[in-house]
Short mmCIF file of C-alpha atoms in Angstrom, two decimals:
data_model
loop_
_atom_site.label_atom_id
_atom_site.label_comp_id
_atom_site.label_asym_id
_atom_site.label_seq_id
_atom_site.Cartn_x
_atom_site.Cartn_y
_atom_site.Cartn_z
CA MET F 1 21.14 -10.79 56.42
CA GLU F 2 21.72 -14.53 56.25
CA LYS F 3 21.59 -14.93 60.05
CA LEU F 4 18.51 -12.72 60.41
CA PHE F 5 16.38 -14.28 57.60
CA GLN F 6 17.96 -17.79 57.08
CA LEU F 7 18.06 -17.35 53.32
CA SER F 8 20.17 -20.45 52.55
CA LYS F 9 18.10 -22.70 54.90
CA ARG F 10 14.97 -21.84 52.95
CA GLY F 11 16.66 -22.04 49.54
CA THR F 12 16.44 -18.47 48.41
CA THR F 13 18.55 -15.43 47.62
CA VAL F 14 18.48 -11.67 48.30
CA LYS F 15 17.63 -11.00 44.66
CA THR F 16 14.75 -13.50 44.77
CA GLU F 17 13.36 -12.07 47.97
CA ILE F 18 13.48 -8.50 46.59
CA THR F 19 11.69 -9.62 43.47
CA ALA F 20 9.09 -11.45 45.60
CA GLY F 21 8.64 -8.46 47.94
CA VAL F 22 8.02 -6.11 44.95
CA THR F 23 5.59 -8.57 43.38
CA THR F 24 3.59 -8.94 46.59
CA PHE F 25 3.37 -5.17 46.89
CA LEU F 26 2.23 -4.70 43.38
CA THR F 27 -0.53 -7.29 43.82
CA MET F 28 -1.60 -5.69 47.10
CA ALA F 29 -1.28 -2.11 45.98
CA TYR F 30 -4.85 -1.94 44.85
CA ILE F 31 -5.86 -1.63 48.53
CA LEU F 32 -4.23 1.81 48.60
CA ALA F 33 -6.77 2.94 45.95
CA VAL F 34 -9.82 0.85 47.10
CA ASN F 35 -9.66 1.46 50.80
CA PRO F 36 -9.64 5.25 50.65
CA GLY F 37 -12.39 5.24 48.06
CA MET F 38 -14.57 3.05 50.30
CA LEU F 39 -13.92 4.45 53.79
CA GLY F 40 -13.45 7.92 52.30
CA SER F 41 -17.11 7.88 51.21
CA ILE F 42 -18.01 8.10 54.89
CA PRO F 43 -18.56 11.83 55.75
CA GLY F 44 -15.82 13.06 58.01
CA MET F 45 -13.18 10.52 57.16
CA GLY F 46 -11.77 11.76 53.87
CA ALA F 47 -9.86 9.70 51.29
CA GLU F 48 -6.55 11.45 51.89
CA GLY F 49 -6.39 10.62 55.63
CA VAL F 50 -7.53 7.00 54.99
CA PHE F 51 -4.82 6.62 52.30
CA THR F 52 -2.19 7.65 54.83
CA ALA F 53 -3.61 5.34 57.44
CA THR F 54 -3.75 2.47 54.96
CA ALA F 55 -0.19 2.82 53.82
CA LEU F 56 1.33 3.39 57.31
CA SER F 57 -0.62 0.48 58.94
CA ALA F 58 0.38 -1.82 56.06
CA CYS F 59 3.97 -0.81 56.43
CA ILE F 60 4.05 -1.28 60.25
CA ALA F 61 2.32 -4.68 60.22
CA THR F 62 4.35 -6.11 57.38
CA LEU F 63 7.66 -5.09 58.91
CA VAL F 64 6.65 -6.69 62.23
CA MET F 65 5.82 -9.79 60.22
CA ALA F 66 9.23 -9.65 58.58
CA PHE F 67 11.37 -9.29 61.64
CA ALA F 68 9.27 -11.12 64.25
CA ALA F 69 8.01 -14.10 62.19
CA ASN F 70 10.38 -14.16 59.23
CA LEU F 71 7.53 -14.98 56.80
CA PRO F 72 6.88 -13.59 53.26
CA VAL F 73 3.40 -12.30 54.15
CA GLY F 74 2.13 -8.76 53.49
CA LEU F 75 -0.53 -7.17 55.61
CA ALA F 76 -2.96 -4.30 54.98
CA PRO F 77 -6.58 -3.33 55.74
CA GLY F 78 -8.58 -6.31 54.50
CA MET F 79 -11.15 -6.38 51.73
CA GLY F 80 -14.53 -7.44 53.03
CA LEU F 81 -13.79 -6.07 56.46
CA ASN F 82 -13.57 -2.53 55.04
CA ALA F 83 -16.91 -3.10 53.25
CA PHE F 84 -18.46 -4.33 56.52
CA PHE F 85 -17.05 -1.30 58.29
CA THR F 86 -18.48 1.11 55.65
CA TYR F 87 -21.80 -0.33 54.43
CA THR F 88 -22.96 -2.32 57.41
CA VAL F 89 -21.67 -0.66 60.62
CA VAL F 90 -21.78 2.96 59.49
CA PHE F 91 -24.30 3.26 56.64
CA GLY F 92 -26.44 0.30 57.71
CA LEU F 93 -26.54 0.28 61.53
CA GLY F 94 -26.01 4.06 61.69
CA TYR F 95 -22.97 3.93 63.99
CA SER F 96 -20.37 6.66 63.68
CA TRP F 97 -17.07 5.85 62.03
CA GLN F 98 -15.41 6.69 65.33
CA MET F 99 -17.37 3.88 67.05
CA ALA F 100 -16.45 1.49 64.24
CA LEU F 101 -12.80 2.32 64.67
CA THR F 102 -13.22 1.65 68.39
CA ALA F 103 -14.56 -1.84 67.66
CA VAL F 104 -11.57 -2.53 65.39
CA PHE F 105 -9.17 -1.18 68.02
CA LEU F 106 -10.62 -3.37 70.87
CA GLU F 107 -10.64 -6.35 68.51
CA GLY F 108 -6.94 -5.85 67.95
CA ILE F 109 -6.20 -5.62 71.61
CA VAL F 110 -8.05 -8.88 72.29
CA PHE F 111 -6.07 -10.48 69.45
CA ILE F 112 -2.77 -9.40 71.03
CA LEU F 113 -3.80 -11.05 74.32
CA LEU F 114 -4.98 -14.19 72.54
CA SER F 115 -1.66 -14.36 70.56
CA PHE F 116 0.38 -14.18 73.83
CA LEU F 117 -1.85 -16.96 75.33
CA ASN F 118 -1.29 -19.06 72.21
CA VAL F 119 -5.08 -19.36 71.62
CA ARG F 120 -4.80 -18.43 67.96
CA GLU F 121 -1.76 -20.69 67.54
CA ALA F 122 -3.77 -23.54 69.00
CA ILE F 123 -6.50 -22.94 66.55
CA ILE F 124 -4.06 -23.23 63.55
CA ASN F 125 -2.48 -26.32 64.98
CA ALA F 126 -5.91 -28.05 65.65
CA LEU F 127 -6.87 -27.86 61.92
CA PRO F 128 -6.62 -31.34 60.35
CA PRO F 129 -3.80 -31.65 57.74
CA SER F 130 -6.44 -32.39 55.01
CA LEU F 131 -8.19 -29.12 55.76
CA LYS F 132 -4.89 -27.20 55.75
CA LYS F 133 -4.30 -28.47 52.26
CA ALA F 134 -7.87 -27.70 51.29
CA ILE F 135 -7.57 -24.12 52.66
CA ALA F 136 -4.53 -23.55 50.40
CA GLY F 137 -6.39 -24.98 47.38
CA GLY F 138 -9.52 -23.01 48.20
CA ILE F 139 -7.57 -19.72 48.54
CA GLY F 140 -6.03 -20.53 45.15
CA LEU F 141 -9.53 -20.60 43.56
CA PHE F 142 -10.62 -17.58 45.52
CA ILE F 143 -7.67 -15.44 44.54
CA ALA F 144 -7.98 -16.51 40.86
CA LEU F 145 -11.64 -15.37 40.96
CA ILE F 146 -10.52 -12.01 42.43
CA GLY F 147 -8.14 -11.61 39.57
CA LEU F 148 -10.69 -12.59 36.92
CA SER F 149 -13.27 -10.23 38.43
CA ASN F 150 -10.98 -7.27 39.05
CA ALA F 151 -9.93 -7.43 35.37
CA GLY F 152 -13.49 -7.62 34.18
CA ILE F 153 -12.89 -10.95 32.49
CA VAL F 154 -15.84 -12.45 34.35
CA SER F 155 -18.93 -10.70 35.39
CA SER F 156 -22.38 -11.28 36.91
CA GLU F 157 -23.85 -9.00 34.20
CA THR F 158 -23.85 -11.65 31.55
CA GLY F 159 -27.40 -12.99 32.21
CA THR F 160 -26.07 -15.83 34.31
CA ILE F 161 -24.70 -16.02 37.87
CA ILE F 162 -21.27 -15.47 36.43
CA GLY F 163 -19.76 -15.69 33.06
CA PHE F 164 -17.19 -14.43 30.61
CA ALA F 165 -17.58 -10.73 29.77
CA GLU F 166 -16.75 -9.22 26.41
CA LEU F 167 -13.00 -9.01 25.93
CA GLN F 168 -12.31 -5.31 25.50
CA GLY F 169 -10.51 -2.61 27.37
CA GLY F 170 -9.13 -3.88 30.72
CA ALA F 171 -10.30 -7.45 30.24
CA LEU F 172 -8.39 -7.68 26.89
CA VAL F 173 -5.23 -6.18 28.46
CA ALA F 174 -5.52 -8.67 31.35
CA VAL F 175 -5.80 -11.64 28.89
CA ILE F 176 -2.75 -10.37 27.06
CA GLY F 177 -0.93 -10.05 30.38
CA LEU F 178 -2.02 -13.60 31.28
CA VAL F 179 -0.57 -15.01 28.09
CA ILE F 180 2.67 -13.12 28.77
CA THR F 181 2.78 -14.50 32.37
CA ILE F 182 2.14 -18.05 31.20
CA LEU F 183 4.87 -17.86 28.57
CA LEU F 184 7.36 -16.40 30.93
CA LEU F 185 6.57 -19.06 33.59
CA ALA F 186 6.80 -21.81 31.06
CA ARG F 187 10.27 -20.56 30.14
CA ASN F 188 11.22 -20.51 33.91
CA VAL F 189 12.09 -16.82 33.72
CA THR F 190 13.15 -15.44 37.14
CA GLY F 191 10.70 -12.82 38.31
CA ALA F 192 8.22 -13.75 35.59
CA ILE F 193 5.18 -12.42 37.48
CA LEU F 194 6.81 -9.06 38.29
CA ILE F 195 7.99 -8.73 34.67
CA SER F 196 4.50 -9.49 33.40
CA ILE F 197 2.95 -6.80 35.64
CA LEU F 198 5.39 -4.15 34.37
CA ILE F 199 4.97 -5.15 30.71
CA THR F 200 1.12 -5.24 30.98
CA THR F 201 1.05 -1.84 32.69
CA VAL F 202 2.90 -0.40 29.63
CA ILE F 203 0.64 -2.28 27.21
CA GLY F 204 -2.33 -0.74 28.96
CA ILE F 205 -1.37 2.82 28.00
CA PRO F 206 -2.46 2.74 24.36
CA PHE F 207 -5.62 0.83 25.38
CA GLY F 208 -6.55 3.53 27.80
CA VAL F 209 -6.41 1.16 30.69
CA THR F 210 -3.24 2.56 32.22
CA ALA F 211 -4.19 6.17 32.78
CA VAL F 212 -1.31 8.69 32.75
CA PRO F 213 -2.89 12.02 33.81
CA GLU F 214 -1.88 15.27 32.12
CA GLY F 215 0.89 17.07 34.03
CA PHE F 216 1.64 13.87 35.81
CA SER F 217 4.02 14.15 38.81
CA PRO F 218 5.02 11.02 40.69
CA VAL F 219 5.73 12.85 43.96
CA SER F 220 3.08 13.88 46.55
CA LEU F 221 3.18 14.61 50.27
CA PRO F 222 1.07 12.36 52.57
CA ALA F 223 -2.01 13.76 54.28
CA ALA F 224 -2.37 13.52 58.12
CA PRO F 225 -3.99 10.34 59.36
CA LEU F 226 -7.23 10.25 61.46
CA PHE F 227 -5.24 9.66 64.64
CA CYS F 228 -7.04 8.05 67.67
CA GLN F 229 -10.53 9.04 66.66
CA PHE F 230 -12.30 6.69 69.13
CA ASP F 231 -15.77 6.65 70.67
CA PHE F 232 -16.21 4.35 73.73
CA THR F 233 -19.74 5.42 74.65
CA GLU F 234 -21.50 2.38 73.28
CA VAL F 235 -18.91 -0.29 74.08
CA PHE F 236 -21.18 -2.19 76.53
CA THR F 237 -24.21 -2.37 74.30
CA LEU F 238 -25.47 -5.58 72.51
CA LYS F 239 -25.16 -3.96 69.09
CA PHE F 240 -21.59 -3.00 69.69
CA PHE F 241 -20.79 -6.60 70.72
CA THR F 242 -22.36 -7.87 67.52
CA VAL F 243 -20.13 -5.50 65.48
CA PHE F 244 -17.11 -6.38 67.56
CA PHE F 245 -17.75 -10.14 67.17
CA THR F 246 -18.12 -9.90 63.45
CA PHE F 247 -14.80 -8.05 63.09
CA PHE F 248 -13.21 -10.54 65.47
CA PHE F 249 -14.57 -13.63 63.82
CA VAL F 250 -13.82 -12.67 60.17
CA ASP F 251 -10.33 -11.47 60.99
CA ILE F 252 -9.22 -14.47 62.96
CA PHE F 253 -10.19 -17.01 60.34
CA ASP F 254 -9.16 -14.87 57.33
CA THR F 255 -5.74 -14.60 58.98
CA VAL F 256 -5.53 -18.30 59.86
CA GLY F 257 -6.59 -19.32 56.33
CA THR F 258 -4.12 -16.97 54.67
CA LEU F 259 -1.19 -17.99 56.84
CA VAL F 260 -1.93 -21.72 56.31
CA GLY F 261 -2.37 -21.23 52.55
CA VAL F 262 0.72 -19.01 51.99
CA THR F 263 3.10 -20.95 54.12
CA THR F 264 1.89 -24.19 52.60
CA GLU F 265 2.51 -22.88 49.09
CA ALA F 266 5.97 -21.58 50.21
CA ARG F 267 6.73 -25.08 51.66
CA ILE F 268 8.04 -23.67 54.89
CA ILE F 269 5.71 -25.61 57.19
CA ASP F 270 7.18 -28.44 59.23
CA LYS F 271 6.53 -32.17 58.68
CA ASP F 272 3.40 -31.95 60.95
CA GLY F 273 1.99 -29.16 58.88
CA ASN F 274 2.67 -26.45 61.51
CA ILE F 275 3.71 -22.93 60.63
CA PRO F 276 7.14 -21.77 61.91
CA ARG F 277 6.89 -18.85 64.41
CA VAL F 278 3.14 -18.73 64.04
CA LYS F 279 2.67 -16.89 67.32
CA GLN F 280 4.79 -14.00 66.09
CA ALA F 281 2.91 -14.02 62.80
CA LEU F 282 -0.46 -13.75 64.52
CA LEU F 283 0.98 -11.01 66.79
CA ALA F 284 1.97 -9.02 63.73
CA ASP F 285 -1.57 -9.24 62.47
CA ALA F 286 -2.92 -8.04 65.78
CA ILE F 287 -0.43 -5.20 66.13
CA GLY F 288 -1.31 -4.09 62.61
CA THR F 289 -5.05 -3.99 63.52
CA VAL F 290 -4.37 -1.82 66.62
CA ALA F 291 -2.09 0.53 64.61
CA GLY F 292 -4.56 0.76 61.75
CA ALA F 293 -7.44 1.59 64.05
CA ALA F 294 -5.37 4.21 65.83
CA LEU F 295 -4.39 5.78 62.41
CA GLY F 296 -7.94 5.63 61.07
CA THR F 297 -8.56 2.54 58.98
CA SER F 298 -10.43 -0.80 59.16
CA THR F 299 -9.05 -4.13 60.29
CA VAL F 300 -5.50 -4.98 59.08
CA THR F 301 -5.03 -8.62 58.16
CA SER F 302 -2.70 -10.95 56.21
CA PHE F 303 -3.24 -10.72 52.46
CA VAL F 304 -3.80 -13.76 50.33
CA GLU F 305 -2.11 -11.76 47.55
CA SER F 306 1.12 -12.59 49.37
CA SER F 307 0.88 -15.89 47.40
CA SER F 308 2.02 -14.02 44.30
CA GLY F 309 5.32 -13.11 46.07
CA VAL F 310 5.67 -16.77 47.14
CA ALA F 311 5.09 -17.78 43.57
CA ALA F 312 7.92 -15.40 42.61
CA GLY F 313 10.20 -17.26 45.06
CA GLY F 314 9.70 -15.46 48.32
CA ARG F 315 10.44 -17.62 51.35
CA THR F 316 11.57 -15.29 54.16
CA GLY F 317 10.76 -12.07 56.02
CA LEU F 318 13.16 -10.24 53.68
CA ALA F 319 10.40 -10.24 51.09
CA SER F 320 8.14 -8.71 53.67
CA VAL F 321 10.70 -5.99 54.42
CA VAL F 322 10.70 -4.97 50.80
CA THR F 323 6.86 -4.95 50.74
CA GLY F 324 6.63 -2.94 53.92
CA LEU F 325 9.17 -0.30 52.78
CA LEU F 326 7.33 0.02 49.48
CA PHE F 327 4.14 0.80 51.37
CA ALA F 328 6.06 3.53 53.19
CA LEU F 329 7.51 4.75 49.91
CA ALA F 330 3.95 4.85 48.44
CA LEU F 331 3.11 7.60 50.89
CA PHE F 332 5.25 9.93 48.76
CA PHE F 333 4.80 8.42 45.30
CA SER F 334 1.08 7.49 45.30
CA PRO F 335 0.48 8.84 41.74
CA LEU F 336 3.22 6.59 40.44
CA PHE F 337 2.05 3.25 41.86
CA LEU F 338 -1.54 4.04 41.12
CA LEU F 339 -0.66 3.89 37.42
CA VAL F 340 -0.61 0.04 37.80
CA PRO F 341 -4.05 -0.99 36.81
CA SER F 342 -5.98 -4.06 38.12
CA ALA F 343 -5.68 -5.46 34.65
CA ALA F 344 -1.93 -5.73 35.11
CA THR F 345 -2.09 -7.45 38.52
CA ALA F 346 -4.97 -9.76 37.61
CA PRO F 347 -2.79 -12.22 35.62
CA ALA F 348 -0.55 -12.68 38.69
CA LEU F 349 -3.55 -13.50 40.84
CA ILE F 350 -4.97 -15.96 38.32
CA MET F 351 -1.70 -17.87 38.02
CA VAL F 352 -1.30 -17.96 41.75
CA GLY F 353 -4.60 -19.93 41.67
CA TYR F 354 -2.78 -22.52 39.60
CA PHE F 355 0.18 -22.64 41.98
CA MET F 356 -2.03 -23.03 45.09
CA ILE F 357 -4.59 -25.51 43.76
CA LYS F 358 -1.80 -28.05 43.39
CA ASN F 359 -1.91 -28.52 47.13
CA ILE F 360 -5.09 -30.54 46.91
CA THR F 361 -3.14 -33.39 45.43
CA GLY F 362 -2.08 -34.27 48.94
CA ILE F 363 -5.62 -34.83 50.12
CA ASN F 364 -6.93 -38.38 50.41
CA PHE F 365 -10.12 -37.98 48.44
CA SER F 366 -10.84 -41.70 48.58
CA ASP F 367 -11.54 -41.22 52.31
CA PRO F 368 -15.04 -39.64 52.42
CA VAL F 369 -14.22 -37.82 55.80
CA GLU F 370 -11.16 -36.08 54.50
CA GLY F 371 -12.29 -35.84 50.87
CA ILE F 372 -15.86 -34.38 51.42
CA SER F 373 -14.85 -31.96 54.13
CA ALA F 374 -11.90 -30.80 52.07
CA PHE F 375 -14.17 -30.41 48.98
CA ILE F 376 -16.71 -28.30 50.89
CA CYS F 377 -13.92 -26.09 52.26
CA ILE F 378 -12.48 -25.56 48.76
CA ILE F 379 -15.73 -24.72 47.01
CA VAL F 380 -17.18 -22.44 49.71
CA MET F 381 -14.25 -20.03 49.62
CA PRO F 382 -14.72 -18.79 45.98
CA PHE F 383 -18.52 -19.30 45.92
CA ALA F 384 -19.21 -17.54 49.16
CA TYR F 385 -16.38 -15.08 48.50
CA SER F 386 -15.03 -15.75 51.95
CA ILE F 387 -11.93 -17.58 53.23
CA ALA F 388 -13.48 -17.61 56.75
CA GLU F 389 -16.71 -19.26 55.56
CA GLY F 390 -14.74 -21.93 53.77
CA ILE F 391 -12.92 -22.83 56.99
CA VAL F 392 -16.16 -22.75 58.98
CA TRP F 393 -18.08 -25.14 56.70
CA GLY F 394 -15.03 -27.35 56.07
CA LEU F 395 -14.49 -27.86 59.80
CA ILE F 396 -18.15 -28.41 60.60
CA SER F 397 -18.42 -31.04 57.92
CA TYR F 398 -15.18 -32.64 59.08
CA VAL F 399 -16.39 -33.00 62.70
CA LEU F 400 -19.84 -34.34 61.64
CA LEU F 401 -18.32 -36.88 59.24
CA LYS F 402 -15.80 -38.01 61.80
CA THR F 403 -18.60 -38.45 64.40
CA VAL F 404 -20.98 -40.43 62.14
CA THR F 405 -18.16 -42.76 61.07
CA GLY F 406 -17.34 -43.56 64.71
CA LYS F 407 -14.06 -41.60 64.81
CA ALA F 408 -15.08 -38.76 67.13
CA LYS F 409 -12.34 -39.70 69.65
CA SER F 410 -9.63 -38.80 67.16
CA ILE F 411 -10.84 -35.20 66.92
CA HIS F 412 -8.63 -32.58 68.59
CA ALA F 413 -10.16 -30.85 71.63
CA VAL F 414 -9.63 -27.40 70.13
CA THR F 415 -11.36 -28.59 67.01
CA TRP F 416 -14.42 -29.52 69.07
CA VAL F 417 -14.36 -26.08 70.67
CA LEU F 418 -14.25 -24.44 67.24
CA PHE F 419 -17.09 -26.68 66.03
CA VAL F 420 -19.33 -25.55 68.92
CA ILE F 421 -18.42 -21.91 68.42
CA PHE F 422 -19.22 -22.19 64.69
CA ILE F 423 -22.63 -23.79 65.44
CA LEU F 424 -23.49 -21.15 68.08
CA ARG F 425 -22.54 -18.47 65.55
CA PHE F 426 -25.62 -19.26 63.49
CA PHE F 427 -27.95 -18.66 66.45
CA LEU F 428 -26.15 -15.40 67.47
CA LYS F 429 -26.73 -13.68 64.12
#
């Protein structure tokens, strides 16, 4: 165990890694309910098959991340990409779900090739250190907003763009859970986040937030996945390329942003800000996407919720092993884990925002080039509800500011390539 995961080198223990892995799973587990509900609304797919595909693809990708990259990062079908799959590609453009799965499958194949060629690794290494810290801070705000929104604490139905909703039901339970989480963290209780999730789940029962169905049984057999349901007939059309490119673009920068943010928070990057075994980490993401498409689900990507496991002390792939095995176990105990409401996981996400926003203290805000580009990166993520868009606008502003201040020669060549691609993206929409 020590030789495989280097626990001592990263200052962790088996107990801490197990706690972190369980915590990451619980904060990611909502995808096992949300994804089948979303993709399952497409005629012909079915929630049961999508659930199986979601759990299996998450398990496979997370275990690859654990053993190949030794990083505490969980993977599963990504939020946003599943919405694009359902509401834009299928319901909006009128493509079949089989064609959409084909686009996801081919995207994963291309990602595997790019990972072997070190293209994705070069992209991560080309990001300026200030933007890497900004990405971590921006993800912190983004994930805190997800927690507040999932719990119903904030809402757009308040008469303003966003505001505090009435504290009742799930929102009230989430606030109680948040208070418990803060108190446990202030007391330096080991596994504070996980303990808070469990306590809040129990508290939710009398509030009607944690629903225990009548005749509840924790065991169920998994349904068969939608195995290899592909349609290659429209692969060479312009519309297919547009769909493929969107999946490709969002996945690559969501993954890059998540890996940078999580590893920065875990303090396992090197002195130059580079992620250890990043090629293997990106390969795990690509393999997960191919496996997910073959099983019948949308793009698999690294989850920002992994930050909750890092906050619980996770530093190695052992935490990911635990997370991956729990996804496999969920196949047989789906009614049990579905008892954990979003109100119970929301406090963990909110506090992760606190842990990750601390990274911005390393940014030199007195330098307009670093400070302004970092600021743009940070605010775009939560306000645009997109990690990828935060990276895009942060990098564009960085290059422009470097250029107008006469420092264009110091810009990395790959950064220039990304800048051009990002600019062209606006004309290809």
